[in-house]
Amino acid sequence: DVKVTQSSRYLVKRTGEKVFLECVQDMDHENMFWYRQDPGLGLRLIYFSYDVKMKEKGDIPEGYSVSREKKERFSLILESASTNQTSMYLCASMGQGSGNTIYFGEGSWLTVV
Amino acid sequence: GQQLNQSPQSMFIQEGEDVSMNCTSSSIFNTWLWYKQDPGEGPVLLIALYKAGELTSNGRLTAQFGITRKDSFLNISASIPSDVGIYFCAGSNAGNNRKLIWGLGTSLAVNP
């Protein structure tokens, strides 16, 4: 089974702090994604990466950056956290030629106070 | 970004009832996926569809890829309490297979 592991399930951070959300997948997938999920808004794509050191903006990249130094690891960075970034963050991965099947981690609940 | 039209937005049913939900798109897709999200967890893949007209089952769940390639539905038969959760549809088109388009979800509550 594909395993996507998010390092933190629950975080509380202060406004202005730099926040790192880490994600690791164990299936050698080329593609990795970061989504945020808010009530009534569904899943919104922040950034994705299709190869090491490669990244593309999703639908809501403002206020976020990402890092993919190794194939199995994809990090989401909030340079200066704000209260409107309080949300559930979901990491996902997908292999090439896997029929677009995307596998999610368990999610990270971030509260910015 | 683009979103799919998923309906209904929420459902409250009695245990044992059948459930039907659907997604429509303004553009053609070559893949339709259905996911379920339990409270506090990440979404989990239920069924993947790759061919127009395809009908696929997974236990009590059945999903179909619409002939027009612009819609898909998911049916759950004889619902049980553990079916509670949010069901999401997602699709992708030939133009950008890496980027899925998502519905807003159908929230299902089952009364035992």
mmCIF file with all atom_site columns, C-alpha atoms in Angstrom:
data_model
loop_
_atom_site.group_PDB
_atom_site.id
_atom_site.type_symbol
_atom_site.label_atom_id
_atom_site.label_alt_id
_atom_site.label_comp_id
_atom_site.label_asym_id
_atom_site.label_entity_id
_atom_site.label_seq_id
_atom_site.pdbx_PDB_ins_code
_atom_site.Cartn_x
_atom_site.Cartn_y
_atom_site.Cartn_z
_atom_site.occupancy
_atom_site.B_iso_or_equiv
_atom_site.pdbx_formal_charge
_atom_site.auth_seq_id
_atom_site.auth_comp_id
_atom_site.auth_asym_id
_atom_site.auth_atom_id
_atom_site.pdbx_PDB_model_num
ATOM 1   C CA . ASP A 1 1   ? 0.000   0.000  0.000   1.00 0.00 ? 1   ASP A CA 1
ATOM 2   C CA . VAL A 1 2   ? 1.045   3.543  -0.689  1.00 0.00 ? 2   VAL A CA 1
ATOM 3   C CA . LYS A 1 3   ? 1.984   5.427  2.433   1.00 0.00 ? 3   LYS A CA 1
ATOM 4   C CA . VAL A 1 4   ? 1.953   9.210  2.586   1.00 0.00 ? 4   VAL A CA 1
ATOM 5   C CA . THR A 1 5   ? 3.078   10.471 5.971   1.00 0.00 ? 5   THR A CA 1
ATOM 6   C CA . GLN A 1 6   ? 2.618   13.999 7.241   1.00 0.00 ? 6   GLN A CA 1
ATOM 7   C CA . SER A 1 7   ? 4.933   14.825 10.092  1.00 0.00 ? 7   SER A CA 1
ATOM 8   C CA . SER A 1 8   ? 2.501   16.765 12.273  1.00 0.00 ? 8   SER A CA 1
ATOM 9   C CA . ARG A 1 9   ? -1.197  16.111 12.794  1.00 0.00 ? 9   ARG A CA 1
ATOM 10  C CA . TYR A 1 10  ? -1.889  19.169 14.939  1.00 0.00 ? 10  TYR A CA 1
ATOM 11  C CA . LEU A 1 11  ? 0.036   22.421 15.163  1.00 0.00 ? 11  LEU A CA 1
ATOM 12  C CA . VAL A 1 12  ? -0.617  25.749 16.831  1.00 0.00 ? 12  VAL A CA 1
ATOM 13  C CA . LYS A 1 13  ? 1.538   28.638 15.652  1.00 0.00 ? 13  LYS A CA 1
ATOM 14  C CA . ARG A 1 14  ? 1.633   32.363 16.277  1.00 0.00 ? 14  ARG A CA 1
ATOM 15  C CA . THR A 1 15  ? 1.001   34.998 13.646  1.00 0.00 ? 15  THR A CA 1
ATOM 16  C CA . GLY A 1 16  ? 4.232   35.835 11.846  1.00 0.00 ? 16  GLY A CA 1
ATOM 17  C CA . GLU A 1 17  ? 5.973   32.544 12.632  1.00 0.00 ? 17  GLU A CA 1
ATOM 18  C CA . LYS A 1 18  ? 7.592   30.507 9.883   1.00 0.00 ? 18  LYS A CA 1
ATOM 19  C CA . VAL A 1 19  ? 5.889   27.140 9.600   1.00 0.00 ? 19  VAL A CA 1
ATOM 20  C CA . PHE A 1 20  ? 7.127   23.960 7.952   1.00 0.00 ? 20  PHE A CA 1
ATOM 21  C CA . LEU A 1 21  ? 4.790   21.115 7.054   1.00 0.00 ? 21  LEU A CA 1
ATOM 22  C CA . GLU A 1 22  ? 6.642   17.974 6.016   1.00 0.00 ? 22  GLU A CA 1
ATOM 23  C CA . CYS A 1 23  ? 5.411   15.115 3.881   1.00 0.00 ? 23  CYS A CA 1
ATOM 24  C CA . VAL A 1 24  ? 7.076   11.848 2.914   1.00 0.00 ? 24  VAL A CA 1
ATOM 25  C CA . GLN A 1 25  ? 5.862   9.164  0.509   1.00 0.00 ? 25  GLN A CA 1
ATOM 26  C CA . ASP A 1 26  ? 7.254   5.664  0.190   1.00 0.00 ? 26  ASP A CA 1
ATOM 27  C CA . MET A 1 27  ? 6.205   4.683  -3.349  1.00 0.00 ? 27  MET A CA 1
ATOM 28  C CA . ASP A 1 28  ? 8.807   6.479  -5.427  1.00 0.00 ? 28  ASP A CA 1
ATOM 29  C CA . HIS A 1 29  ? 6.097   8.707  -6.925  1.00 0.00 ? 29  HIS A CA 1
ATOM 30  C CA . GLU A 1 30  ? 7.165   11.510 -9.223  1.00 0.00 ? 30  GLU A CA 1
ATOM 31  C CA . ASN A 1 31  ? 4.285   13.840 -8.391  1.00 0.00 ? 31  ASN A CA 1
ATOM 32  C CA . MET A 1 32  ? 3.504   15.347 -5.016  1.00 0.00 ? 32  MET A CA 1
ATOM 33  C CA . PHE A 1 33  ? 0.867   17.870 -3.998  1.00 0.00 ? 33  PHE A CA 1
ATOM 34  C CA . TRP A 1 34  ? -0.180  20.169 -1.187  1.00 0.00 ? 34  TRP A CA 1
ATOM 35  C CA . TYR A 1 35  ? -3.849  20.991 -0.732  1.00 0.00 ? 35  TYR A CA 1
ATOM 36  C CA . ARG A 1 36  ? -5.735  22.929 1.879   1.00 0.00 ? 36  ARG A CA 1
ATOM 37  C CA . GLN A 1 37  ? -9.250  22.030 2.901   1.00 0.00 ? 37  GLN A CA 1
ATOM 38  C CA . ASP A 1 38  ? -11.746 24.460 4.391   1.00 0.00 ? 38  ASP A CA 1
ATOM 39  C CA . PRO A 1 39  ? -15.445 23.913 5.120   1.00 0.00 ? 39  PRO A CA 1
ATOM 40  C CA . GLY A 1 40  ? -17.557 24.554 2.045   1.00 0.00 ? 40  GLY A CA 1
ATOM 41  C CA . LEU A 1 41  ? -14.548 25.162 -0.181  1.00 0.00 ? 41  LEU A CA 1
ATOM 42  C CA . GLY A 1 42  ? -13.472 21.588 -0.852  1.00 0.00 ? 42  GLY A CA 1
ATOM 43  C CA . LEU A 1 43  ? -9.880  20.773 -1.711  1.00 0.00 ? 43  LEU A CA 1
ATOM 44  C CA . ARG A 1 44  ? -7.801  23.603 -3.112  1.00 0.00 ? 44  ARG A CA 1
ATOM 45  C CA . LEU A 1 45  ? -4.397  22.995 -4.660  1.00 0.00 ? 45  LEU A CA 1
ATOM 46  C CA . ILE A 1 46  ? -1.591  25.133 -3.273  1.00 0.00 ? 46  ILE A CA 1
ATOM 47  C CA . TYR A 1 47  ? 1.475   23.775 -5.086  1.00 0.00 ? 47  TYR A CA 1
ATOM 48  C CA . PHE A 1 48  ? 2.568   20.612 -6.771  1.00 0.00 ? 48  PHE A CA 1
ATOM 49  C CA . SER A 1 49  ? 5.849   19.111 -7.843  1.00 0.00 ? 49  SER A CA 1
ATOM 50  C CA . TYR A 1 50  ? 6.433   16.707 -10.703 1.00 0.00 ? 50  TYR A CA 1
ATOM 51  C CA . ASP A 1 51  ? 10.120  16.062 -10.052 1.00 0.00 ? 51  ASP A CA 1
ATOM 52  C CA . VAL A 1 52  ? 12.893  16.855 -7.631  1.00 0.00 ? 52  VAL A CA 1
ATOM 53  C CA . LYS A 1 53  ? 13.498  20.611 -7.420  1.00 0.00 ? 53  LYS A CA 1
ATOM 54  C CA . MET A 1 54  ? 10.568  21.225 -9.772  1.00 0.00 ? 54  MET A CA 1
ATOM 55  C CA . LYS A 1 55  ? 7.399   22.952 -8.637  1.00 0.00 ? 55  LYS A CA 1
ATOM 56  C CA . GLU A 1 56  ? 4.305   24.532 -10.082 1.00 0.00 ? 56  GLU A CA 1
ATOM 57  C CA . LYS A 1 57  ? 1.770   26.870 -8.545  1.00 0.00 ? 57  LYS A CA 1
ATOM 58  C CA . GLY A 1 58  ? -1.670  25.564 -7.920  1.00 0.00 ? 58  GLY A CA 1
ATOM 59  C CA . ASP A 1 59  ? -4.826  27.608 -7.488  1.00 0.00 ? 59  ASP A CA 1
ATOM 60  C CA . ILE A 1 60  ? -3.930  29.359 -4.220  1.00 0.00 ? 60  ILE A CA 1
ATOM 61  C CA . PRO A 1 61  ? -0.128  29.699 -3.897  1.00 0.00 ? 61  PRO A CA 1
ATOM 62  C CA . GLU A 1 62  ? -0.082  33.121 -2.263  1.00 0.00 ? 62  GLU A CA 1
ATOM 63  C CA . GLY A 1 63  ? 1.537   33.081 1.167   1.00 0.00 ? 63  GLY A CA 1
ATOM 64  C CA . TYR A 1 64  ? 3.105   29.656 0.621   1.00 0.00 ? 64  TYR A CA 1
ATOM 65  C CA . SER A 1 65  ? 6.270   28.180 -0.799  1.00 0.00 ? 65  SER A CA 1
ATOM 66  C CA . VAL A 1 66  ? 7.437   24.595 -1.251  1.00 0.00 ? 66  VAL A CA 1
ATOM 67  C CA . SER A 1 67  ? 10.628  22.604 -1.337  1.00 0.00 ? 67  SER A CA 1
ATOM 68  C CA . ARG A 1 68  ? 11.402  19.277 -2.970  1.00 0.00 ? 68  ARG A CA 1
ATOM 69  C CA . GLU A 1 69  ? 15.041  18.391 -2.449  1.00 0.00 ? 69  GLU A CA 1
ATOM 70  C CA . LYS A 1 70  ? 14.462  14.642 -2.477  1.00 0.00 ? 70  LYS A CA 1
ATOM 71  C CA . LYS A 1 71  ? 11.968  12.612 -4.456  1.00 0.00 ? 71  LYS A CA 1
ATOM 72  C CA . GLU A 1 72  ? 10.206  11.207 -1.411  1.00 0.00 ? 72  GLU A CA 1
ATOM 73  C CA . ARG A 1 73  ? 9.852   14.480 0.503   1.00 0.00 ? 73  ARG A CA 1
ATOM 74  C CA . PHE A 1 74  ? 7.741   17.559 -0.214  1.00 0.00 ? 74  PHE A CA 1
ATOM 75  C CA . SER A 1 75  ? 7.633   20.429 2.252   1.00 0.00 ? 75  SER A CA 1
ATOM 76  C CA . LEU A 1 76  ? 5.118   23.248 2.509   1.00 0.00 ? 76  LEU A CA 1
ATOM 77  C CA . ILE A 1 77  ? 6.407   26.490 4.002   1.00 0.00 ? 77  ILE A CA 1
ATOM 78  C CA . LEU A 1 78  ? 4.421   29.372 5.403   1.00 0.00 ? 78  LEU A CA 1
ATOM 79  C CA . GLU A 1 79  ? 6.975   32.187 5.488   1.00 0.00 ? 79  GLU A CA 1
ATOM 80  C CA . SER A 1 80  ? 4.930   34.329 7.864   1.00 0.00 ? 80  SER A CA 1
ATOM 81  C CA . ALA A 1 81  ? 1.838   32.580 9.161   1.00 0.00 ? 81  ALA A CA 1
ATOM 82  C CA . SER A 1 82  ? -1.413  34.496 9.272   1.00 0.00 ? 82  SER A CA 1
ATOM 83  C CA . THR A 1 83  ? -4.731  33.662 10.891  1.00 0.00 ? 83  THR A CA 1
ATOM 84  C CA . ASN A 1 84  ? -6.379  33.118 7.488   1.00 0.00 ? 84  ASN A CA 1
ATOM 85  C CA . GLN A 1 85  ? -4.008  30.208 6.969   1.00 0.00 ? 85  GLN A CA 1
ATOM 86  C CA . THR A 1 86  ? -5.698  28.280 9.758   1.00 0.00 ? 86  THR A CA 1
ATOM 87  C CA . SER A 1 87  ? -6.831  25.170 7.926   1.00 0.00 ? 87  SER A CA 1
ATOM 88  C CA . MET A 1 88  ? -6.364  21.476 7.308   1.00 0.00 ? 88  MET A CA 1
ATOM 89  C CA . TYR A 1 89  ? -3.440  20.772 4.987   1.00 0.00 ? 89  TYR A CA 1
ATOM 90  C CA . LEU A 1 90  ? -3.312  17.608 2.949   1.00 0.00 ? 90  LEU A CA 1
ATOM 91  C CA . CYS A 1 91  ? -0.264  16.195 1.218   1.00 0.00 ? 91  CYS A CA 1
ATOM 92  C CA . ALA A 1 92  ? -0.678  13.737 -1.650  1.00 0.00 ? 92  ALA A CA 1
ATOM 93  C CA . SER A 1 93  ? 1.369   11.802 -4.162  1.00 0.00 ? 93  SER A CA 1
ATOM 94  C CA . MET A 1 94  ? 0.781   10.257 -7.554  1.00 0.00 ? 94  MET A CA 1
ATOM 95  C CA . GLY A 1 95  ? 2.933   8.070  -9.772  1.00 0.00 ? 95  GLY A CA 1
ATOM 96  C CA . GLN A 1 96  ? 3.443   8.556  -13.491 1.00 0.00 ? 96  GLN A CA 1
ATOM 97  C CA . GLY A 1 97  ? 1.130   6.327  -15.468 1.00 0.00 ? 97  GLY A CA 1
ATOM 98  C CA . SER A 1 98  ? -0.892  5.463  -12.369 1.00 0.00 ? 98  SER A CA 1
ATOM 99  C CA . GLY A 1 99  ? -4.139  6.561  -13.937 1.00 0.00 ? 99  GLY A CA 1
ATOM 100 C CA . ASN A 1 100 ? -4.128  9.851  -12.058 1.00 0.00 ? 100 ASN A CA 1
ATOM 101 C CA . THR A 1 101 ? -4.789  8.019  -8.816  1.00 0.00 ? 101 THR A CA 1
ATOM 102 C CA . ILE A 1 102 ? -3.743  10.326 -6.014  1.00 0.00 ? 102 ILE A CA 1
ATOM 103 C CA . TYR A 1 103 ? -2.953  9.117  -2.492  1.00 0.00 ? 103 TYR A CA 1
ATOM 104 C CA . PHE A 1 104 ? -3.395  11.382 0.510   1.00 0.00 ? 104 PHE A CA 1
ATOM 105 C CA . GLY A 1 105 ? -1.772  11.681 3.887   1.00 0.00 ? 105 GLY A CA 1
ATOM 106 C CA . GLU A 1 106 ? -3.841  11.936 7.049   1.00 0.00 ? 106 GLU A CA 1
ATOM 107 C CA . GLY A 1 107 ? -3.749  15.721 7.090   1.00 0.00 ? 107 GLY A CA 1
ATOM 108 C CA . SER A 1 108 ? -2.225  18.397 9.287   1.00 0.00 ? 108 SER A CA 1
ATOM 109 C CA . TRP A 1 109 ? -4.480  20.685 11.269  1.00 0.00 ? 109 TRP A CA 1
ATOM 110 C CA . LEU A 1 110 ? -2.834  24.099 11.572  1.00 0.00 ? 110 LEU A CA 1
ATOM 111 C CA . THR A 1 111 ? -4.170  26.794 13.851  1.00 0.00 ? 111 THR A CA 1
ATOM 112 C CA . VAL A 1 112 ? -2.583  30.249 13.646  1.00 0.00 ? 112 VAL A CA 1
ATOM 113 C CA . VAL A 1 113 ? -3.303  32.454 16.643  1.00 0.00 ? 113 VAL A CA 1
ATOM 114 C CA . GLY B 2 1   ? -9.654  27.218 -10.315 1.00 0.00 ? 1   GLY B CA 1
ATOM 115 C CA . GLN B 2 2   ? -12.154 25.052 -12.116 1.00 0.00 ? 2   GLN B CA 1
ATOM 116 C CA . GLN B 2 3   ? -14.459 22.948 -9.983  1.00 0.00 ? 3   GLN B CA 1
ATOM 117 C CA . LEU B 2 4   ? -16.887 20.165 -10.663 1.00 0.00 ? 4   LEU B CA 1
ATOM 118 C CA . ASN B 2 5   ? -20.579 20.431 -9.848  1.00 0.00 ? 5   ASN B CA 1
ATOM 119 C CA . GLN B 2 6   ? -21.189 17.792 -7.217  1.00 0.00 ? 6   GLN B CA 1
ATOM 120 C CA . SER B 2 7   ? -24.643 17.101 -5.820  1.00 0.00 ? 7   SER B CA 1
ATOM 121 C CA . PRO B 2 8   ? -26.236 16.819 -3.451  1.00 0.00 ? 8   PRO B CA 1
ATOM 122 C CA . GLN B 2 9   ? -24.195 18.921 -1.061  1.00 0.00 ? 9   GLN B CA 1
ATOM 123 C CA . SER B 2 10  ? -25.378 16.856 1.899   1.00 0.00 ? 10  SER B CA 1
ATOM 124 C CA . MET B 2 11  ? -27.615 13.911 2.649   1.00 0.00 ? 11  MET B CA 1
ATOM 125 C CA . PHE B 2 12  ? -29.169 12.543 5.813   1.00 0.00 ? 12  PHE B CA 1
ATOM 126 C CA . ILE B 2 13  ? -30.522 9.028  5.399   1.00 0.00 ? 13  ILE B CA 1
ATOM 127 C CA . GLN B 2 14  ? -31.695 6.018  7.360   1.00 0.00 ? 14  GLN B CA 1
ATOM 128 C CA . GLU B 2 15  ? -29.500 2.968  7.686   1.00 0.00 ? 15  GLU B CA 1
ATOM 129 C CA . GLY B 2 16  ? -30.322 0.495  4.913   1.00 0.00 ? 16  GLY B CA 1
ATOM 130 C CA . GLU B 2 17  ? -31.268 3.115  2.336   1.00 0.00 ? 17  GLU B CA 1
ATOM 131 C CA . ASP B 2 18  ? -29.522 3.446  -1.002  1.00 0.00 ? 18  ASP B CA 1
ATOM 132 C CA . VAL B 2 19  ? -27.607 6.625  -1.818  1.00 0.00 ? 19  VAL B CA 1
ATOM 133 C CA . SER B 2 20  ? -26.849 8.285  -5.103  1.00 0.00 ? 20  SER B CA 1
ATOM 134 C CA . MET B 2 21  ? -24.612 11.278 -5.820  1.00 0.00 ? 21  MET B CA 1
ATOM 135 C CA . ASN B 2 22  ? -23.200 12.708 -9.022  1.00 0.00 ? 22  ASN B CA 1
ATOM 136 C CA . CYS B 2 23  ? -20.699 15.073 -10.541 1.00 0.00 ? 23  CYS B CA 1
ATOM 137 C CA . THR B 2 24  ? -20.857 17.056 -13.742 1.00 0.00 ? 24  THR B CA 1
ATOM 138 C CA . SER B 2 25  ? -18.283 18.999 -15.681 1.00 0.00 ? 25  SER B CA 1
ATOM 139 C CA . SER B 2 26  ? -18.428 21.569 -18.437 1.00 0.00 ? 26  SER B CA 1
ATOM 140 C CA . SER B 2 27  ? -15.475 19.890 -20.151 1.00 0.00 ? 27  SER B CA 1
ATOM 141 C CA . ILE B 2 28  ? -14.574 16.357 -21.147 1.00 0.00 ? 28  ILE B CA 1
ATOM 142 C CA . PHE B 2 29  ? -12.582 14.214 -18.749 1.00 0.00 ? 29  PHE B CA 1
ATOM 143 C CA . ASN B 2 30  ? -10.597 11.049 -19.367 1.00 0.00 ? 30  ASN B CA 1
ATOM 144 C CA . THR B 2 31  ? -10.502 9.996  -15.726 1.00 0.00 ? 31  THR B CA 1
ATOM 145 C CA . TRP B 2 32  ? -13.051 10.106 -12.931 1.00 0.00 ? 32  TRP B CA 1
ATOM 146 C CA . LEU B 2 33  ? -12.164 9.271  -9.346  1.00 0.00 ? 33  LEU B CA 1
ATOM 147 C CA . TRP B 2 34  ? -14.314 8.912  -6.242  1.00 0.00 ? 34  TRP B CA 1
ATOM 148 C CA . TYR B 2 35  ? -12.884 9.425  -2.750  1.00 0.00 ? 35  TYR B CA 1
ATOM 149 C CA . LYS B 2 36  ? -14.249 9.146  0.766   1.00 0.00 ? 36  LYS B CA 1
ATOM 150 C CA . GLN B 2 37  ? -13.012 11.222 3.684   1.00 0.00 ? 37  GLN B CA 1
ATOM 151 C CA . ASP B 2 38  ? -13.703 10.066 7.222   1.00 0.00 ? 38  ASP B CA 1
ATOM 152 C CA . PRO B 2 39  ? -13.876 12.810 9.841   1.00 0.00 ? 39  PRO B CA 1
ATOM 153 C CA . GLY B 2 40  ? -10.396 14.098 10.691  1.00 0.00 ? 40  GLY B CA 1
ATOM 154 C CA . GLU B 2 41  ? -8.635  11.949 8.079   1.00 0.00 ? 41  GLU B CA 1
ATOM 155 C CA . GLY B 2 42  ? -7.354  12.333 4.535   1.00 0.00 ? 42  GLY B CA 1
ATOM 156 C CA . PRO B 2 43  ? -9.463  11.219 1.560   1.00 0.00 ? 43  PRO B CA 1
ATOM 157 C CA . VAL B 2 44  ? -9.168  7.595  0.490   1.00 0.00 ? 44  VAL B CA 1
ATOM 158 C CA . LEU B 2 45  ? -9.724  6.353  -3.049  1.00 0.00 ? 45  LEU B CA 1
ATOM 159 C CA . LEU B 2 46  ? -12.914 4.316  -3.527  1.00 0.00 ? 46  LEU B CA 1
ATOM 160 C CA . ILE B 2 47  ? -13.211 3.829  -7.278  1.00 0.00 ? 47  ILE B CA 1
ATOM 161 C CA . ALA B 2 48  ? -11.272 4.931  -10.374 1.00 0.00 ? 48  ALA B CA 1
ATOM 162 C CA . LEU B 2 49  ? -12.875 5.119  -13.843 1.00 0.00 ? 49  LEU B CA 1
ATOM 163 C CA . TYR B 2 50  ? -10.956 5.465  -17.093 1.00 0.00 ? 50  TYR B CA 1
ATOM 164 C CA . LYS B 2 51  ? -13.360 4.732  -19.936 1.00 0.00 ? 51  LYS B CA 1
ATOM 165 C CA . ALA B 2 52  ? -16.634 6.310  -21.049 1.00 0.00 ? 52  ALA B CA 1
ATOM 166 C CA . GLY B 2 53  ? -19.527 4.093  -20.050 1.00 0.00 ? 53  GLY B CA 1
ATOM 167 C CA . GLU B 2 54  ? -17.430 2.124  -17.582 1.00 0.00 ? 54  GLU B CA 1
ATOM 168 C CA . LEU B 2 55  ? -19.352 0.780  -14.595 1.00 0.00 ? 55  LEU B CA 1
ATOM 169 C CA . THR B 2 56  ? -17.219 -0.343 -11.656 1.00 0.00 ? 56  THR B CA 1
ATOM 170 C CA . SER B 2 57  ? -18.147 -1.771 -8.261  1.00 0.00 ? 57  SER B CA 1
ATOM 171 C CA . ASN B 2 58  ? -16.324 -1.896 -4.952  1.00 0.00 ? 58  ASN B CA 1
ATOM 172 C CA . GLY B 2 59  ? -18.440 -3.844 -2.484  1.00 0.00 ? 59  GLY B CA 1
ATOM 173 C CA . ARG B 2 60  ? -21.668 -1.917 -1.951  1.00 0.00 ? 60  ARG B CA 1
ATOM 174 C CA . LEU B 2 61  ? -20.359 0.993  -4.021  1.00 0.00 ? 61  LEU B CA 1
ATOM 175 C CA . THR B 2 62  ? -20.907 1.363  -7.754  1.00 0.00 ? 62  THR B CA 1
ATOM 176 C CA . ALA B 2 63  ? -19.647 4.197  -9.925  1.00 0.00 ? 63  ALA B CA 1
ATOM 177 C CA . GLN B 2 64  ? -20.092 4.994  -13.604 1.00 0.00 ? 64  GLN B CA 1
ATOM 178 C CA . PHE B 2 65  ? -18.180 7.098  -16.097 1.00 0.00 ? 65  PHE B CA 1
ATOM 179 C CA . GLY B 2 66  ? -20.800 8.948  -18.139 1.00 0.00 ? 66  GLY B CA 1
ATOM 180 C CA . ILE B 2 67  ? -21.066 8.347  -21.874 1.00 0.00 ? 67  ILE B CA 1
ATOM 181 C CA . THR B 2 68  ? -20.631 12.050 -22.618 1.00 0.00 ? 68  THR B CA 1
ATOM 182 C CA . ARG B 2 69  ? -17.427 12.012 -20.495 1.00 0.00 ? 69  ARG B CA 1
ATOM 183 C CA . LYS B 2 70  ? -18.774 15.029 -18.653 1.00 0.00 ? 70  LYS B CA 1
ATOM 184 C CA . ASP B 2 71  ? -20.340 13.289 -15.693 1.00 0.00 ? 71  ASP B CA 1
ATOM 185 C CA . SER B 2 72  ? -20.067 10.461 -13.218 1.00 0.00 ? 72  SER B CA 1
ATOM 186 C CA . PHE B 2 73  ? -22.206 9.051  -10.442 1.00 0.00 ? 73  PHE B CA 1
ATOM 187 C CA . LEU B 2 74  ? -21.631 7.041  -7.295  1.00 0.00 ? 74  LEU B CA 1
ATOM 188 C CA . ASN B 2 75  ? -24.211 4.770  -5.706  1.00 0.00 ? 75  ASN B CA 1
ATOM 189 C CA . ILE B 2 76  ? -24.056 3.215  -2.268  1.00 0.00 ? 76  ILE B CA 1
ATOM 190 C CA . SER B 2 77  ? -26.454 0.375  -1.605  1.00 0.00 ? 77  SER B CA 1
ATOM 191 C CA . ALA B 2 78  ? -27.837 -0.623 1.792   1.00 0.00 ? 78  ALA B CA 1
ATOM 192 C CA . SER B 2 79  ? -26.044 2.136  3.717   1.00 0.00 ? 79  SER B CA 1
ATOM 193 C CA . ILE B 2 80  ? -24.520 1.434  7.120   1.00 0.00 ? 80  ILE B CA 1
ATOM 194 C CA . PRO B 2 81  ? -23.342 3.847  9.842   1.00 0.00 ? 81  PRO B CA 1
ATOM 195 C CA . SER B 2 82  ? -19.684 3.624  8.788   1.00 0.00 ? 82  SER B CA 1
ATOM 196 C CA . ASP B 2 83  ? -20.598 5.114  5.399   1.00 0.00 ? 83  ASP B CA 1
ATOM 197 C CA . VAL B 2 84  ? -20.706 8.476  7.176   1.00 0.00 ? 84  VAL B CA 1
ATOM 198 C CA . GLY B 2 85  ? -18.206 10.941 5.741   1.00 0.00 ? 85  GLY B CA 1
ATOM 199 C CA . ILE B 2 86  ? -17.588 13.281 2.853   1.00 0.00 ? 86  ILE B CA 1
ATOM 200 C CA . TYR B 2 87  ? -17.508 11.864 -0.661  1.00 0.00 ? 87  TYR B CA 1
ATOM 201 C CA . PHE B 2 88  ? -15.505 13.707 -3.290  1.00 0.00 ? 88  PHE B CA 1
ATOM 202 C CA . CYS B 2 89  ? -15.421 13.301 -7.032  1.00 0.00 ? 89  CYS B CA 1
ATOM 203 C CA . ALA B 2 90  ? -12.361 14.295 -9.033  1.00 0.00 ? 90  ALA B CA 1
ATOM 204 C CA . GLY B 2 91  ? -11.575 14.311 -12.712 1.00 0.00 ? 91  GLY B CA 1
ATOM 205 C CA . SER B 2 92  ? -8.761  15.017 -15.074 1.00 0.00 ? 92  SER B CA 1
ATOM 206 C CA . ASN B 2 93  ? -8.578  15.748 -18.749 1.00 0.00 ? 93  ASN B CA 1
ATOM 207 C CA . ALA B 2 94  ? -6.041  14.937 -21.395 1.00 0.00 ? 94  ALA B CA 1
ATOM 208 C CA . GLY B 2 95  ? -4.642  18.449 -21.215 1.00 0.00 ? 95  GLY B CA 1
ATOM 209 C CA . ASN B 2 96  ? -3.214  18.150 -17.715 1.00 0.00 ? 96  ASN B CA 1
ATOM 210 C CA . ASN B 2 97  ? -3.234  14.699 -16.200 1.00 0.00 ? 97  ASN B CA 1
ATOM 211 C CA . ARG B 2 98  ? -1.345  15.770 -13.104 1.00 0.00 ? 98  ARG B CA 1
ATOM 212 C CA . LYS B 2 99  ? -3.877  18.293 -12.000 1.00 0.00 ? 99  LYS B CA 1
ATOM 213 C CA . LEU B 2 100 ? -7.169  16.923 -10.757 1.00 0.00 ? 100 LEU B CA 1
ATOM 214 C CA . ILE B 2 101 ? -10.347 18.981 -10.708 1.00 0.00 ? 101 ILE B CA 1
ATOM 215 C CA . TRP B 2 102 ? -12.394 18.410 -7.556  1.00 0.00 ? 102 TRP B CA 1
ATOM 216 C CA . GLY B 2 103 ? -16.024 18.611 -6.561  1.00 0.00 ? 103 GLY B CA 1
ATOM 217 C CA . LEU B 2 104 ? -16.895 20.301 -3.271  1.00 0.00 ? 104 LEU B CA 1
ATOM 218 C CA . GLY B 2 105 ? -18.021 17.041 -1.730  1.00 0.00 ? 105 GLY B CA 1
ATOM 219 C CA . THR B 2 106 ? -21.207 15.350 -0.565  1.00 0.00 ? 106 THR B CA 1
ATOM 220 C CA . SER B 2 107 ? -21.546 15.065 3.188   1.00 0.00 ? 107 SER B CA 1
ATOM 221 C CA . LEU B 2 108 ? -23.362 11.870 4.155   1.00 0.00 ? 108 LEU B CA 1
ATOM 222 C CA . ALA B 2 109 ? -24.966 11.232 7.529   1.00 0.00 ? 109 ALA B CA 1
ATOM 223 C CA . VAL B 2 110 ? -26.556 7.855  8.307   1.00 0.00 ? 110 VAL B CA 1
ATOM 224 C CA . ASN B 2 111 ? -29.114 7.440  11.056  1.00 0.00 ? 111 ASN B CA 1
ATOM 225 C CA . PRO B 2 112 ? -28.826 3.969  12.636  1.00 0.00 ? 112 PRO B CA 1
#
